[in-house]
Every structure is written in structure tokens, then in C-alpha cells.
Coordinates of C-alpha atoms and ligand atoms in Angstrom, one line a residue:
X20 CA 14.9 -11.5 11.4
X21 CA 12.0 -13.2 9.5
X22 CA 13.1 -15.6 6.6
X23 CA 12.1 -13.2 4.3
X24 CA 12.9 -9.9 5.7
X25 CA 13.0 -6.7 3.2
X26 CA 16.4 -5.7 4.5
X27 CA 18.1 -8.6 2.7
X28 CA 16.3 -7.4 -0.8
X29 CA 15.1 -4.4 -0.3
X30 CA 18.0 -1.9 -0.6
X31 CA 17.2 1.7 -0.9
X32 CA 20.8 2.5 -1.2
X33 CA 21.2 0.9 -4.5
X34 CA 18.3 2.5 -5.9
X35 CA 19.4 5.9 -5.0
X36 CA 23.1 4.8 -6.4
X37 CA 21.8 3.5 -9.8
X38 CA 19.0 6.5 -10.0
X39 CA 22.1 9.1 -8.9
X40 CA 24.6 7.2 -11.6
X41 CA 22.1 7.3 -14.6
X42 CA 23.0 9.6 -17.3
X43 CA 20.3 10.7 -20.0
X44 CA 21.6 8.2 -23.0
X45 CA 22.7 9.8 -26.1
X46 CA 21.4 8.5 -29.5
X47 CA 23.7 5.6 -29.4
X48 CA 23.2 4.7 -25.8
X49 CA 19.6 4.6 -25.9
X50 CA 19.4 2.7 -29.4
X51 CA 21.9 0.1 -28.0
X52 CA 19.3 -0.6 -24.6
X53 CA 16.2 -0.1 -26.8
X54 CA 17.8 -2.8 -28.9
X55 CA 18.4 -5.1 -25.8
X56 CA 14.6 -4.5 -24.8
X57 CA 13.3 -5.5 -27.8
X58 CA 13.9 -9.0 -27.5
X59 CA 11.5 -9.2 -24.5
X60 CA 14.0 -10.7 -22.3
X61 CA 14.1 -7.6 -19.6
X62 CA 16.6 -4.8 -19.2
X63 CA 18.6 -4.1 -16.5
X64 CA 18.3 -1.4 -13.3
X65 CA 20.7 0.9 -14.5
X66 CA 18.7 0.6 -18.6
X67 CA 15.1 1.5 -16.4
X68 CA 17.2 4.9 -14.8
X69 CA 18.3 5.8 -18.2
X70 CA 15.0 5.5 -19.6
X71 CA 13.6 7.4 -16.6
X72 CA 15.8 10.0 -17.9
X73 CA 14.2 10.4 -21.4
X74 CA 12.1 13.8 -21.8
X75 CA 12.8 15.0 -25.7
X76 CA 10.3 14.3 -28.0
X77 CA 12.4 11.4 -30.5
X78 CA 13.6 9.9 -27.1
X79 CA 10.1 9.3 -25.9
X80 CA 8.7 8.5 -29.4
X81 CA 11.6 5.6 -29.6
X82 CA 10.8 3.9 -25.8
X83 CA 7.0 4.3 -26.7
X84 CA 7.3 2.4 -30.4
X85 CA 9.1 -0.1 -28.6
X86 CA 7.4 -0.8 -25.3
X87 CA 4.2 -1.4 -28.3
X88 CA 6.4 -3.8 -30.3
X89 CA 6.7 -5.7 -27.1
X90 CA 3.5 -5.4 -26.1
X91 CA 2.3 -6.6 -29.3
X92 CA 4.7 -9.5 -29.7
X93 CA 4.0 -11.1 -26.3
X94 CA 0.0 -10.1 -25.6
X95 CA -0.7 -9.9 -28.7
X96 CA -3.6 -7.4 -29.2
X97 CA -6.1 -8.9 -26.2
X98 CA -7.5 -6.4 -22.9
X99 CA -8.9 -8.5 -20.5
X100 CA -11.6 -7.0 -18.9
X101 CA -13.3 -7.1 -14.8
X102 CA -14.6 -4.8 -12.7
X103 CA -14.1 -4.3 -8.8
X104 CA -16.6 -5.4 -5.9
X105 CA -16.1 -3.5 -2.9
X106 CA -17.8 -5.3 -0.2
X107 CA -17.2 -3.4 2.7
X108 CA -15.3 -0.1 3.8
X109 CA -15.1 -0.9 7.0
X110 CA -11.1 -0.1 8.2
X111 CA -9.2 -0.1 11.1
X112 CA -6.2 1.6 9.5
X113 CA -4.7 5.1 9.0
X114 CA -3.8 5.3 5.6
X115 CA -3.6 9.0 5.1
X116 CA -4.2 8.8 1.4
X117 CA -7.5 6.7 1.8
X118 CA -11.0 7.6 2.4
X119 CA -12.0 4.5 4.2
X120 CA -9.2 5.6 6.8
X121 CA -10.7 4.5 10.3
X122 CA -10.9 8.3 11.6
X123 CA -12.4 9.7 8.6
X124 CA -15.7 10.4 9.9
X125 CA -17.1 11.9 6.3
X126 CA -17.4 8.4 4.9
X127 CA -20.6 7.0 5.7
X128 CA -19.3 3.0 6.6
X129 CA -20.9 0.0 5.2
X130 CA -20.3 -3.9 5.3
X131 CA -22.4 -5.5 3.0
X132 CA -24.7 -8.6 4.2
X133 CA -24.3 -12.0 2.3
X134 CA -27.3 -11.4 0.3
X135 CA -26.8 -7.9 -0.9
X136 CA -23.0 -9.1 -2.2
X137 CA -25.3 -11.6 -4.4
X138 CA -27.0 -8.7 -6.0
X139 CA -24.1 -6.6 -6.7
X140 CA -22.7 -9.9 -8.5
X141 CA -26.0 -10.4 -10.5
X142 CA -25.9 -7.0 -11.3
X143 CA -22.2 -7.5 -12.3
X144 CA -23.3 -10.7 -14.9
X145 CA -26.3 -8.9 -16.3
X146 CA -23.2 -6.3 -17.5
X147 CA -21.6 -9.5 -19.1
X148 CA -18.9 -9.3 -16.6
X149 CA -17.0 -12.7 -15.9
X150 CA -13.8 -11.4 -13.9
X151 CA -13.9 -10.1 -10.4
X152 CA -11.4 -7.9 -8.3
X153 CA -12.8 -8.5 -4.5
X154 CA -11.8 -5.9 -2.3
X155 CA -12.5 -4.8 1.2
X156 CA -11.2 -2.7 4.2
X157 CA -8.9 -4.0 6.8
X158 CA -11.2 -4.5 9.2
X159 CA -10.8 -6.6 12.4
X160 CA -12.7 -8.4 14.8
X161 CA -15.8 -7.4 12.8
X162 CA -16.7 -8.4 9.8
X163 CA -12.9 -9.7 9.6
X164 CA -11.2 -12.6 7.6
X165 CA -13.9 -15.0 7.6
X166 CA -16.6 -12.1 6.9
X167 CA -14.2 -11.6 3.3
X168 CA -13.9 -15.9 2.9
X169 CA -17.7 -15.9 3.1
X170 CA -18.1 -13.2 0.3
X171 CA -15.8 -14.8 -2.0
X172 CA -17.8 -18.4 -1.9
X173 CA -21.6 -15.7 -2.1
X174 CA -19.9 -14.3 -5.0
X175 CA -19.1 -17.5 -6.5
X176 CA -22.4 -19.1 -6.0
X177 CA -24.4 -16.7 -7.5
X178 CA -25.8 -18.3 -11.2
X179 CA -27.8 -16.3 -14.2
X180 CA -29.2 -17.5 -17.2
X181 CA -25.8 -16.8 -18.7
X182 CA -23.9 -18.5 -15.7
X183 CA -21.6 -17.2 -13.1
X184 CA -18.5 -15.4 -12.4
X185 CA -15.6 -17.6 -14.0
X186 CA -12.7 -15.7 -11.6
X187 CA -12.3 -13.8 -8.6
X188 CA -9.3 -11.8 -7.9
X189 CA -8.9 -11.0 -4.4
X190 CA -7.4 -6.9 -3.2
X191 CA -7.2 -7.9 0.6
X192 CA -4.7 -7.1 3.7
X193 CA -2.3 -8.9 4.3
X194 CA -2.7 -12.6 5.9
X195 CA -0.8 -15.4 7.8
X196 CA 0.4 -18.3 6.1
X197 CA -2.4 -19.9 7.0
X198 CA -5.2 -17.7 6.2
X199 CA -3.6 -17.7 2.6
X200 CA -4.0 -21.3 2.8
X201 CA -7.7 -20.9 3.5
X202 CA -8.2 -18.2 1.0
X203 CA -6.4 -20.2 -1.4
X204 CA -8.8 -22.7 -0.8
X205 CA -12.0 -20.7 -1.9
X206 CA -10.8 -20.8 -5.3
X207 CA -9.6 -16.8 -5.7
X208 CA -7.6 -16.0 -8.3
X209 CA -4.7 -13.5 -8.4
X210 CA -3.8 -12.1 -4.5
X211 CA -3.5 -8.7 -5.3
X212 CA -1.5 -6.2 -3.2
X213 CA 0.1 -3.0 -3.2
X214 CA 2.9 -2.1 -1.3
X215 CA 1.8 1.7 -2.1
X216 CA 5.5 3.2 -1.5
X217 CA 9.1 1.1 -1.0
X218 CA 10.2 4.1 0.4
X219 CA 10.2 3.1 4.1
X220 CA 10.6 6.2 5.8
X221 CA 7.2 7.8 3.1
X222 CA 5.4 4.6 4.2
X223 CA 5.5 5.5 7.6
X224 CA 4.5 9.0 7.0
X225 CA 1.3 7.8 5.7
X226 CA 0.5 5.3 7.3
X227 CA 0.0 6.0 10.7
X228 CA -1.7 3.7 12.4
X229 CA -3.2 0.1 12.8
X230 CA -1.6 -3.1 11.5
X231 CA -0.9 -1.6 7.8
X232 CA 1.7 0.5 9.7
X233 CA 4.0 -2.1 10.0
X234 CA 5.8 -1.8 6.4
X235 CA 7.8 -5.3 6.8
X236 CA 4.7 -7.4 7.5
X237 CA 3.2 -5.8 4.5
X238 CA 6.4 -6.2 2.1
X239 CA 6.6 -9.9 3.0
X240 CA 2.9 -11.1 2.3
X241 CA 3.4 -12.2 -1.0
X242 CA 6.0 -14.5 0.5
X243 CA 3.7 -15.5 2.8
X244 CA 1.2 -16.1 0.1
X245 CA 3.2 -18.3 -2.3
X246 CA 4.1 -20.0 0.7
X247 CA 0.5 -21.2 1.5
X248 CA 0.3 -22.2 -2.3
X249 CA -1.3 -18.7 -3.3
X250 CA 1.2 -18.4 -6.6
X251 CA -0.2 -16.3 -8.3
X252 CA 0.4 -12.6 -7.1
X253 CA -0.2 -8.8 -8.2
X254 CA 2.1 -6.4 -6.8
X255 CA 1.9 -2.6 -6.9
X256 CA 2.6 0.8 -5.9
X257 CA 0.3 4.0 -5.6
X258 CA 2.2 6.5 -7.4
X259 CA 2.8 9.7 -6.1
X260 CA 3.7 8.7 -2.8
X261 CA 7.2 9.5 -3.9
X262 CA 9.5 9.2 -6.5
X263 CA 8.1 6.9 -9.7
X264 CA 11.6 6.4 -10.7
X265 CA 12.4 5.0 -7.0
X266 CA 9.5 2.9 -6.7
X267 CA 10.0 1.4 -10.7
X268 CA 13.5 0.8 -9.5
X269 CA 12.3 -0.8 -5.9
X270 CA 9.7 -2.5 -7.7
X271 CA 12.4 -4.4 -9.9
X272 CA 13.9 -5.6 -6.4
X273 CA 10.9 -6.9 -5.4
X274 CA 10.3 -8.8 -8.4
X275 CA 13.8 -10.3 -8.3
X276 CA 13.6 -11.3 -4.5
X277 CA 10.4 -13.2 -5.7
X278 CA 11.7 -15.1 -8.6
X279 CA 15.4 -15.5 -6.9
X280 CA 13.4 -17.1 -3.7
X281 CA 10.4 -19.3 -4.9
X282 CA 11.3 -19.3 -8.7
X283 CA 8.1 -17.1 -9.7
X284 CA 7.6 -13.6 -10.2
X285 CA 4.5 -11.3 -10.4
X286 CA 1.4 -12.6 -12.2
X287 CA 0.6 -8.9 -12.2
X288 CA 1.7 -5.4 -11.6
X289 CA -0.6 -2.5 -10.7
X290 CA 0.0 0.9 -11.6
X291 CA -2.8 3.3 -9.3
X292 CA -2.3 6.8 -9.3
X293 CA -3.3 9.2 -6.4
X294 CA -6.8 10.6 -7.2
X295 CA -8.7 12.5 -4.3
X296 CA -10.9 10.6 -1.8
X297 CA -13.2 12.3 0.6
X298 CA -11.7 13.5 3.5
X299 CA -8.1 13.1 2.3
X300 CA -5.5 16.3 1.5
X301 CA -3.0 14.2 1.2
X302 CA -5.0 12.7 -1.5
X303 CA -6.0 15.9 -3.3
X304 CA -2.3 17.1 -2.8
X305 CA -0.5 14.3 -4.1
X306 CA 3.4 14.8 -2.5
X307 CA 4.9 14.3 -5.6
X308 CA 2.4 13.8 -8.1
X309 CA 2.9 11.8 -11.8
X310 CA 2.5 13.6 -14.4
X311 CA 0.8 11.8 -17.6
X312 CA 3.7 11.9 -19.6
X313 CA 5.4 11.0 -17.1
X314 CA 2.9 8.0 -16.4
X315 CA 3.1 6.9 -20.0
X316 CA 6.4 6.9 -19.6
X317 CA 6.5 4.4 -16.7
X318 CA 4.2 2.3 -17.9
X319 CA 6.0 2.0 -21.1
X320 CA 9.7 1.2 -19.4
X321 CA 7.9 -1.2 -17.0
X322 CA 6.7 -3.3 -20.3
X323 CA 10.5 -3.6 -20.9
X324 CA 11.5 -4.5 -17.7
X325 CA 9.1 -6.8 -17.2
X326 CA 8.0 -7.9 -20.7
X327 CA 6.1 -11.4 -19.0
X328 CA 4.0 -9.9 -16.3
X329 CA 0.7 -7.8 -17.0
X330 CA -0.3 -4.9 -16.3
X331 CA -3.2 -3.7 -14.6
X332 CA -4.7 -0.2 -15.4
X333 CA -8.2 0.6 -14.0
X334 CA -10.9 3.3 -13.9
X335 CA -9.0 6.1 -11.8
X336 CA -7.9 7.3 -14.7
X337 CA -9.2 8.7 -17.9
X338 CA -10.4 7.1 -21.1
X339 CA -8.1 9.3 -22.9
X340 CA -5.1 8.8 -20.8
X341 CA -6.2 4.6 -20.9
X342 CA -6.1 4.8 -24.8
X343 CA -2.8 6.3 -24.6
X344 CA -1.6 3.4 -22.1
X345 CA -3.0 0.4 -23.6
X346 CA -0.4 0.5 -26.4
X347 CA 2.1 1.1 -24.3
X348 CA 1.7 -2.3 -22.1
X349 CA -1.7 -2.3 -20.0
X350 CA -2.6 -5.8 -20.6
X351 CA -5.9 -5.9 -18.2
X352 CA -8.7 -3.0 -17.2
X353 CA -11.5 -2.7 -15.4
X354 CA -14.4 -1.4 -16.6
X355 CA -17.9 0.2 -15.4
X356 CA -16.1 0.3 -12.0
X357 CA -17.6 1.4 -8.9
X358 CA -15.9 1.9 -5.2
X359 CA -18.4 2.0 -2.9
X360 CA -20.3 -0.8 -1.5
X361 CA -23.5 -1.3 -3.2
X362 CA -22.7 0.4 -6.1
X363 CA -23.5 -1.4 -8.9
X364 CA -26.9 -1.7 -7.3
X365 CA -27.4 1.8 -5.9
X366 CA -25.4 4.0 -8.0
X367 CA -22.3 5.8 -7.0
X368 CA -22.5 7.3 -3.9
X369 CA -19.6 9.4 -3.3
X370 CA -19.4 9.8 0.4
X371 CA -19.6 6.1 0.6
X372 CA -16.6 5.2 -2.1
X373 CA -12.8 4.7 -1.6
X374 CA -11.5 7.5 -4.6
X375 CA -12.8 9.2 -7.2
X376 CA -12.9 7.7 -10.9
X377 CA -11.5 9.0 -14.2
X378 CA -13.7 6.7 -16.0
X379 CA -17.3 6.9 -15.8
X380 CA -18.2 4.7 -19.1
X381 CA -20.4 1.9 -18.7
X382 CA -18.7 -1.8 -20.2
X383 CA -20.5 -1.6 -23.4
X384 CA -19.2 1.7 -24.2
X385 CA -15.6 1.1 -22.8
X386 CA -15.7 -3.0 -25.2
X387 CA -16.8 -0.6 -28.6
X388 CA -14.4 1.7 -27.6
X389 CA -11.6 -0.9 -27.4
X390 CA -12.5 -3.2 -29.9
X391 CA -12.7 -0.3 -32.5
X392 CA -9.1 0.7 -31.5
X393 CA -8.7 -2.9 -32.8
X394 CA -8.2 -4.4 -29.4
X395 CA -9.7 -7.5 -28.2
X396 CA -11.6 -7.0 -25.0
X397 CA -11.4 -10.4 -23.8
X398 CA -12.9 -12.2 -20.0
X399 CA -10.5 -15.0 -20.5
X400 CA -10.5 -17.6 -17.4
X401 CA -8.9 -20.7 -19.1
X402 CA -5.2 -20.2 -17.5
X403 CA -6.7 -20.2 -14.2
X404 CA -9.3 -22.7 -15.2
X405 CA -6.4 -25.3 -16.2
X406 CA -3.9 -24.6 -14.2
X407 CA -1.5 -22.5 -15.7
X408 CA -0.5 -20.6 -13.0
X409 CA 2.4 -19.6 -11.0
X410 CA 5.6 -21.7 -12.6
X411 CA 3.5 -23.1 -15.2
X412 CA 2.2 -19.9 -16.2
X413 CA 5.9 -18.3 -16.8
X414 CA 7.1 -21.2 -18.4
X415 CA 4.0 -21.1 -21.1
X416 CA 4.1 -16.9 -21.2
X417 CA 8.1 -16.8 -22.0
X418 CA 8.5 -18.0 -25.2
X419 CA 5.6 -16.0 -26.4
X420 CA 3.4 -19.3 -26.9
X421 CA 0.7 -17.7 -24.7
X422 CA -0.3 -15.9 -27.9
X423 CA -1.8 -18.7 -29.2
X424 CA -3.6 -20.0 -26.6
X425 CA -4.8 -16.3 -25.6
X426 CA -5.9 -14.9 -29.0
X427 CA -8.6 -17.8 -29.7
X428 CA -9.4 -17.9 -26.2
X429 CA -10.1 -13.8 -26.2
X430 CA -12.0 -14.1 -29.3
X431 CA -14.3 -16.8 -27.8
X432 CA -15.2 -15.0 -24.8
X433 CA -15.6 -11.6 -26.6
X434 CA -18.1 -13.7 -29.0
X435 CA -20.0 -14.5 -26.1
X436 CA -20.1 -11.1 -24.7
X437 CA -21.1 -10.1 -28.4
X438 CA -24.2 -12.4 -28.3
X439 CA -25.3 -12.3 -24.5
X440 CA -24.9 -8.4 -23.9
X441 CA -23.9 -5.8 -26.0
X442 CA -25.7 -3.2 -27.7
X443 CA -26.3 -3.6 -31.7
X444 CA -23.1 -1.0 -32.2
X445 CA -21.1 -2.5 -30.1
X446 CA -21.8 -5.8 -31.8
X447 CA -21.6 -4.0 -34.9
X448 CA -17.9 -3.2 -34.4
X449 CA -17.1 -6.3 -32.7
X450 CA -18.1 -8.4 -35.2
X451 CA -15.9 -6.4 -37.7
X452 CA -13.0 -6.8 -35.4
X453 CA -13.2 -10.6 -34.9
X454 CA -13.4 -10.9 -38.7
X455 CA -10.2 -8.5 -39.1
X456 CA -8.2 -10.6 -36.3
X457 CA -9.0 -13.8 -37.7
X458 CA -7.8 -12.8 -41.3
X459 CA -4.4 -11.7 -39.5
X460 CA -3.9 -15.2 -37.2
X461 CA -1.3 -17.7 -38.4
X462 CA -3.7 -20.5 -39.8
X463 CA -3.5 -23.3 -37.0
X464 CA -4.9 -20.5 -34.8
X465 CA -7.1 -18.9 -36.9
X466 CA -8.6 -22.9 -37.6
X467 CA -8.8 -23.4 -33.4
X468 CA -10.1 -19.9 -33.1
X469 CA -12.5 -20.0 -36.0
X470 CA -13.9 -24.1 -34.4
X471 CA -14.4 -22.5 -31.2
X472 CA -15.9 -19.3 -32.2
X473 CA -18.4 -22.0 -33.8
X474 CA -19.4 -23.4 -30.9
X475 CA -19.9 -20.3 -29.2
X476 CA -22.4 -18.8 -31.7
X477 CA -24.3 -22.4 -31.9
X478 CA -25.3 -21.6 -28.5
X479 CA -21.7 -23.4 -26.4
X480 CA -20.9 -20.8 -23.4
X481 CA -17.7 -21.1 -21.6
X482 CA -15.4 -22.4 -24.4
X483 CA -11.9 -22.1 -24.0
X484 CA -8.6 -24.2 -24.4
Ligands
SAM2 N1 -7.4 -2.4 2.4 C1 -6.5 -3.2 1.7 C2 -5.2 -2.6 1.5 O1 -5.1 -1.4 1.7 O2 -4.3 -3.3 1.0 C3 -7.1 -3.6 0.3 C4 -8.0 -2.7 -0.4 S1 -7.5 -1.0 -0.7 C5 -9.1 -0.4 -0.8 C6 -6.9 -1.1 -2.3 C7 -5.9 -0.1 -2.8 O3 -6.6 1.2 -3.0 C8 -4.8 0.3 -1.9 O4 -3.8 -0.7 -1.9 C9 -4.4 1.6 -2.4 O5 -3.2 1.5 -3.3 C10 -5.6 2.1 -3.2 N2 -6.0 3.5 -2.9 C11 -6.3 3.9 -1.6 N3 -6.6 5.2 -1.7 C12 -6.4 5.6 -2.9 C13 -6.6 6.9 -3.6 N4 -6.9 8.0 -2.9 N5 -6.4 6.9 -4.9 C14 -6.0 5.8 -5.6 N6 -5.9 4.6 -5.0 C15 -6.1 4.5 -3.7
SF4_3 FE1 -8.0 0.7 4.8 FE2 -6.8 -0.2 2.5 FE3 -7.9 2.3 2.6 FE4 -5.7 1.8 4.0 S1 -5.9 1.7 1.7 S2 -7.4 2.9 4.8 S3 -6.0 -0.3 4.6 S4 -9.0 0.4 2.8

């Protein structure tokens, strides 16, 4: 048994319990656990299976208005925005759902060189992109670990007239200790991972081969990670693997092992759907799909859960479904997205990309589209920048303080996105927003916002606090 092995924390018996056990909550029932959620302090396994439960109209109207009061209270009303850079598709595994698969043969494979990862980053910048998602195959010996380590520091170099990328996220296999410790040391962000389904016996049906077979050394990498130092981790699941209300539920174990082990939960929590990818039924045939309603719903119960950690939504699915979403919880999207290697240089080329997108809109449309919902889109680094991460990042996020740090912080950046890139209506509407959330901001940040929104239109670039 491994020091952190799954079977200690990872009990699929309880979730089937609490999920068997859970009545749908009368009027009473479901005011008394929306009332406990509202204070942003998290609700309990048995409050999510209740929840899960709700399907009448007033139910769902009543977890929605809630899941945006807590939104609102803790994130305030920022989007930070980044994009994906798939680098290679290269993949010696067997996941069923995936088009990079090893033995699909319709995907045309591709490892970009060095200098063609500098060009997709430039092209990236010229967007006014700051934030980066890396993400690669699993592929082993070639064009391996130390292939991915060299990307990251290409990908970091790379310098415009309006600088460089401010924070790269990493979507990678899992590592060893002490690979972590030498990603860690190129400076990555969040290590994103997915555990696609908790459902051990589903994981194995779909993934049948190479080293992402093995569910345990998969489950156990963020361990592993916050072990080498790596503390700040996205988890996830790919819904429709199985049951959302299983994996919501097995998620919440998760999250408790981490915190109850090394004191720090998720910086993150991803939320993919299945879409279809070339050469994949299981992907067009989803075994049990999400529904949006459905999806909204478990978007919105996961705010409560979990009011601290973000959320990540990206460009699988829809800008209408994304709208729907970001008041619900989403607290970070990407935007312009493209999953094939080379494509923000070469265009999207399907038999080449990992899944098909919902969203097709390029950044400047998807920033006036936000902003004139009255969200800020924001490329806020500064957490990461000084610091405040892991630990330091929950203790700062919990009592809500993050609010003023993040609001003039999101304001600054989406000045300078304002200036450097956008089209005249987008700049049009952006302008108007800034003005409306500054007239709403308590006045010491509306003075700290307003000093470095200053700086930032007299020419300053990369001001944050
Ligand atoms: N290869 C690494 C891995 O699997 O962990 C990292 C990159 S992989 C390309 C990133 C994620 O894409 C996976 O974790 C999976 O959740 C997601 N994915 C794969 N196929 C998908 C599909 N058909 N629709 C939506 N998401 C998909
Ligand atoms: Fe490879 Fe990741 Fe796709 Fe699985 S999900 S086939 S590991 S790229």
C-alpha cells in the first residue's frame, strides 16, 4: 500500500450510501441547507445528494440565486481569461474517449519543434493573451518529459512589444515526485489534472491500455505533486463517464483527503463534458451523458460545496450554455481555444485536434461579450506572481479578502487588454464597465484600483498588487 493509497479515501461505498439515502428536500429542508450554503463555508455530502435531487422549477431557481450570491460574494464579479497550447498529440495511451488515443490512426500526429511552440505563443500575445494552459499527450520515450520541460521555458521566453506570457498552467500526465520537483522548477503555475471518472471499475473500461490505465497512480498524483512542492493543483472529472452525482460526490472525497493530508485543497476544479473527437464512439455516445440543466445544476451545487476553489469552464461548450454558467460559479475560461497543435498558427485542423469545440469566438468577441454581461474579464497573475499560493492562497481566499486584492488587480489587466488589443467596441464597452465597477467598489478599493488603473493608461504594463 502506497502512503497515499485511494482505498483509505476513496470509498465508493459511501457515495452510493449517501446518493441511495438522499431524499428530494421539501420546502423546509432545502431552505434550511440553502441557508447553511449561503455563508460560503461549504455544505455537507449528504446537502450535495439532496441538491442533486432538485428538478422543479422554484427548487432550481432557489440553488441557482444562491450558488450566484456566493459567487458574487467571494469572486466578486471577475472571469479570468487563458487559452490552451497543445504542443503535441503524440500518446501512448488508450483512452477510449480521446482522439489522440495511440491506435487511433484518423488523427494525423504532431509534436511541435521548439521554434514552432514560439510562434503559436506570439500568436497567443498578439491576441492579448497572458495566461497559458500547456497541454500535451502522454507520450514516452519520444518527445517525453523533458520534450514538455523544454516547451514550458520556449513558451516562457518568448517576448513582444507588449511582453510575454505572465503564467503557464501545466494539463500533463501524471509524474514522479521528482519530475514534479523539476516541473515545479520551470515556474508552471496550476498542475492541472483530471481524474476523468472515480468510478474505478468505468475507469478501467475506458482506459485500456498504457500507463493511464493504472487508476491508483493517476488518483495519487496530486499527492505526489504537493509533495515535490507543486501546491497548487486543479482537479477534475470528464462528465459523462458515469454518474455526475457520483463523481460530485467522489470529487468531495478527494478534496477532503487533500486538505485532511497536506492542509491544502484544490486551487481549481474542472468541469469537461464529453464532446466528440475523431475516431471515438464512445465520445459521440457519451455512456451517460449531462444534460445542460443538469450541468448547470452541478456547477451551481459545486459553488456551494466548495465556495473557495475556482472553477474552470472552457470552450467545449457553448457561449450560450457559458453565459448561463458563469453566474452560477465558473470563475476562469478560456477563450479563442484551439486543440490541435499549430493551431493558433494554422487554423483548426480537425483531424489533427483532441475534441471538438462549442465555442468558436475569437477573445475580442468572447471579452465584449463578458464585459457587457458586466463581468470583468480579467489575465490576473499577481497571486502567483507573489506568492499566494497553496496555504497562503486559502488563508487569503477564505475570509472573502481576495475581493480586494482581485477586483483592482482584474481591472488593471483588463485596462491593459483595453489599450494594447481590443477592437474600438470592445473598448467601447469595456470602458463603460470599468467606470460602472469602479462607482460600485468600497472607496479604499476603488482609490487602489483607480491609482493603478492610472498607471496603466500612462503607459505602466504589468501592474498589479
Ligand atoms: N494527456 C494528459 C491526460 O490525459 O491527463 C493531459 C492532456 S489531455 C489532452 C486533457 C484532458 O482532455 C483529459 O484529462 C480529458 O479529460 C480531456 N478530454 C479527452 N478527450 C475528451 C473529449 N472527447 N471531450 C472532452 N474532453 C476530453
Ligand atoms: Fe492521451 Fe490524455 Fe488523450 Fe488519454 S486523454 S489519449 S492520455 S491525450
Amino acid at each position: 500500500m502506497t502512503p497515499h493509497d485511494s482505498s483509505r479515501w476513496m470509498d465508493e461505498a459511501v457515495v452510493a450510501n449517501t446518493l441511495a439515502s438522499a431524499a428530494r428536500p421539501d420546502a423546509a429542508a432545502l431552505r434550511d441547507i440553502l441557508a447553511r450554503a449561503v455563508e460560503g463555508k461549504g455544505i455537507a455530502p449528504a446537502d450535495v445528494a439532496s441538491l442533486a435531487t432538485l428538478s422543479d422549477p422554484e427548487g432550481l431557481a432557489a440553488l441557482f440565486d444562491t450558488a450566484r450570491q456566493v459567487k458574487e460574494r467571494i469572486y466578486g464579479r471577475r472571469l479570468v481569461l487563458f487559452a490552451p497550447l497543445y504542443v503535441s498529440n503524440l500518446c501512448a495511451n488508450e483512452c477510449l474517449y480521446c482522439a489522440f488515443r495511440a491506435g487511433n490512426a484518423a488523427v494525423r500526429r504532431r509534436a511541435l519543434r521548439q521554434p514552432e511552440i514560439a510562434q503559436e505563443v506570439e500568436a497567443l500575445l498578439r491576441q492579448g493573451h497572458k495566461r497559458l494552459l500547456l497541454v500535451a499527450g502522454e507520450s514516452y520515450p519520444r518527445e517525453g518529459f523533458d520534450y514538455v520541460l523544454s516547451a514550458i521555458e520556449t513558451a516562457y521566453a518568448v517576448r513582444t512589444p507588449h511582453g510575454g506570457i505572465r503564467r503557464i498552467n501545466v494539463n500533463l500526465a501524471p509524474l514522479s515526485v521528482e519530475e514534479f520537483r523539476r516541473l515545479k522548477a520551470t515556474g508552471i503555475g496550476t498542475y492541472q489534472l483530471f481524474q476523468e471518472t472515480y468510478h474505478r471499475a468505468t475507469y478501467a473500461r475506458v482506459h485500456v491500455g498504457g500507463r493511464k490505465a493504472d487508476y491508483e497512480w493517476r488518483i495519487t498524483a496530486p499527492d505526489r505533486a504537493i509533495e515535490a512542492g507543486v501546491d497548487d493543483i486543479g482537479i477534475g472529472v470528464l462528465f459523462g463517464l458515469f454518474d455526475w452525482r457520483f463523481e460530485l460526490l467522489s470529487l468531495l472525497q478527494h478534496i477532503r483527503h487533500l486538505e485532511a493530508t497536506h492542509g491544502i485543497g484544490p486551487h481549481t476544479i474542472s468541469v469537461p463534458r464529453l464532446e466528440p473527437a475523431v475516431g471515438s464512439d464512445l465520445a459521440a455516445h457519451p455512456p451517460q451523458p449531462v444534460s445542460d440543466i443538469e450541468f448547470r445544476k452541478l456547477v451551481a451545487i459545486l459553488r456551494l460545496a466548495v465556495p473557495y476553489t475556482g472553477i474552470i469552464l472552457s470552450t467545449r461548450e457553448t457561449p450560450a450554455l457559458r453565459r448561463e454558467t458563469f453566474a452560477l460559479g465558473v470563475s476562469q475560461i478560456s477563450a479563442g481555444s484551439r486543440t490541435n497543435p499549430g493551431g493558433y498558427t494554422q487554423g483548426e485542423q480537425y483531424d489533427h485536434s483532441q475534441f471538438s469545440l462549442g465555442d468558436h469566438r475569437p477573445l475580442d468577441e468572447v471579452i465584449r461579450d463578458v464585459a457587457s454581461m458586466g463581468y470583468i474579464p480579467s489575465f490576473c497573475t499577481a497571486c502567483y506572481r507573489l506568492g499566494r499560493t497553496g496555504e497562503d492562497f486559502m488563508d487569503l481566499a477564505k475570509p472573502g479578502d481576495i475581493k480586494r486584492f482581485c477586483d483592482p488587480n482584474a481591472l488593471a489587466s483588463f485596462k491593459e487588454y483595453l489599450l494594447d488589443f481590443a477592437s474600438p467596441d470592445t473598448r467601447r464597452v469595456g470602458e463603460s464597465l470599468i467606470a460602472a465597477v469602479l462607482s460600485e467598489m468600497d472607496p479604499s478599493a476603488r482609490e487602489r484600483a483607480e491609482a493603478m488603473l492610472r498607471r496603466v493608461q500612462a503607459g505602466e504594463r504589468d501592474v498589479y498588487c
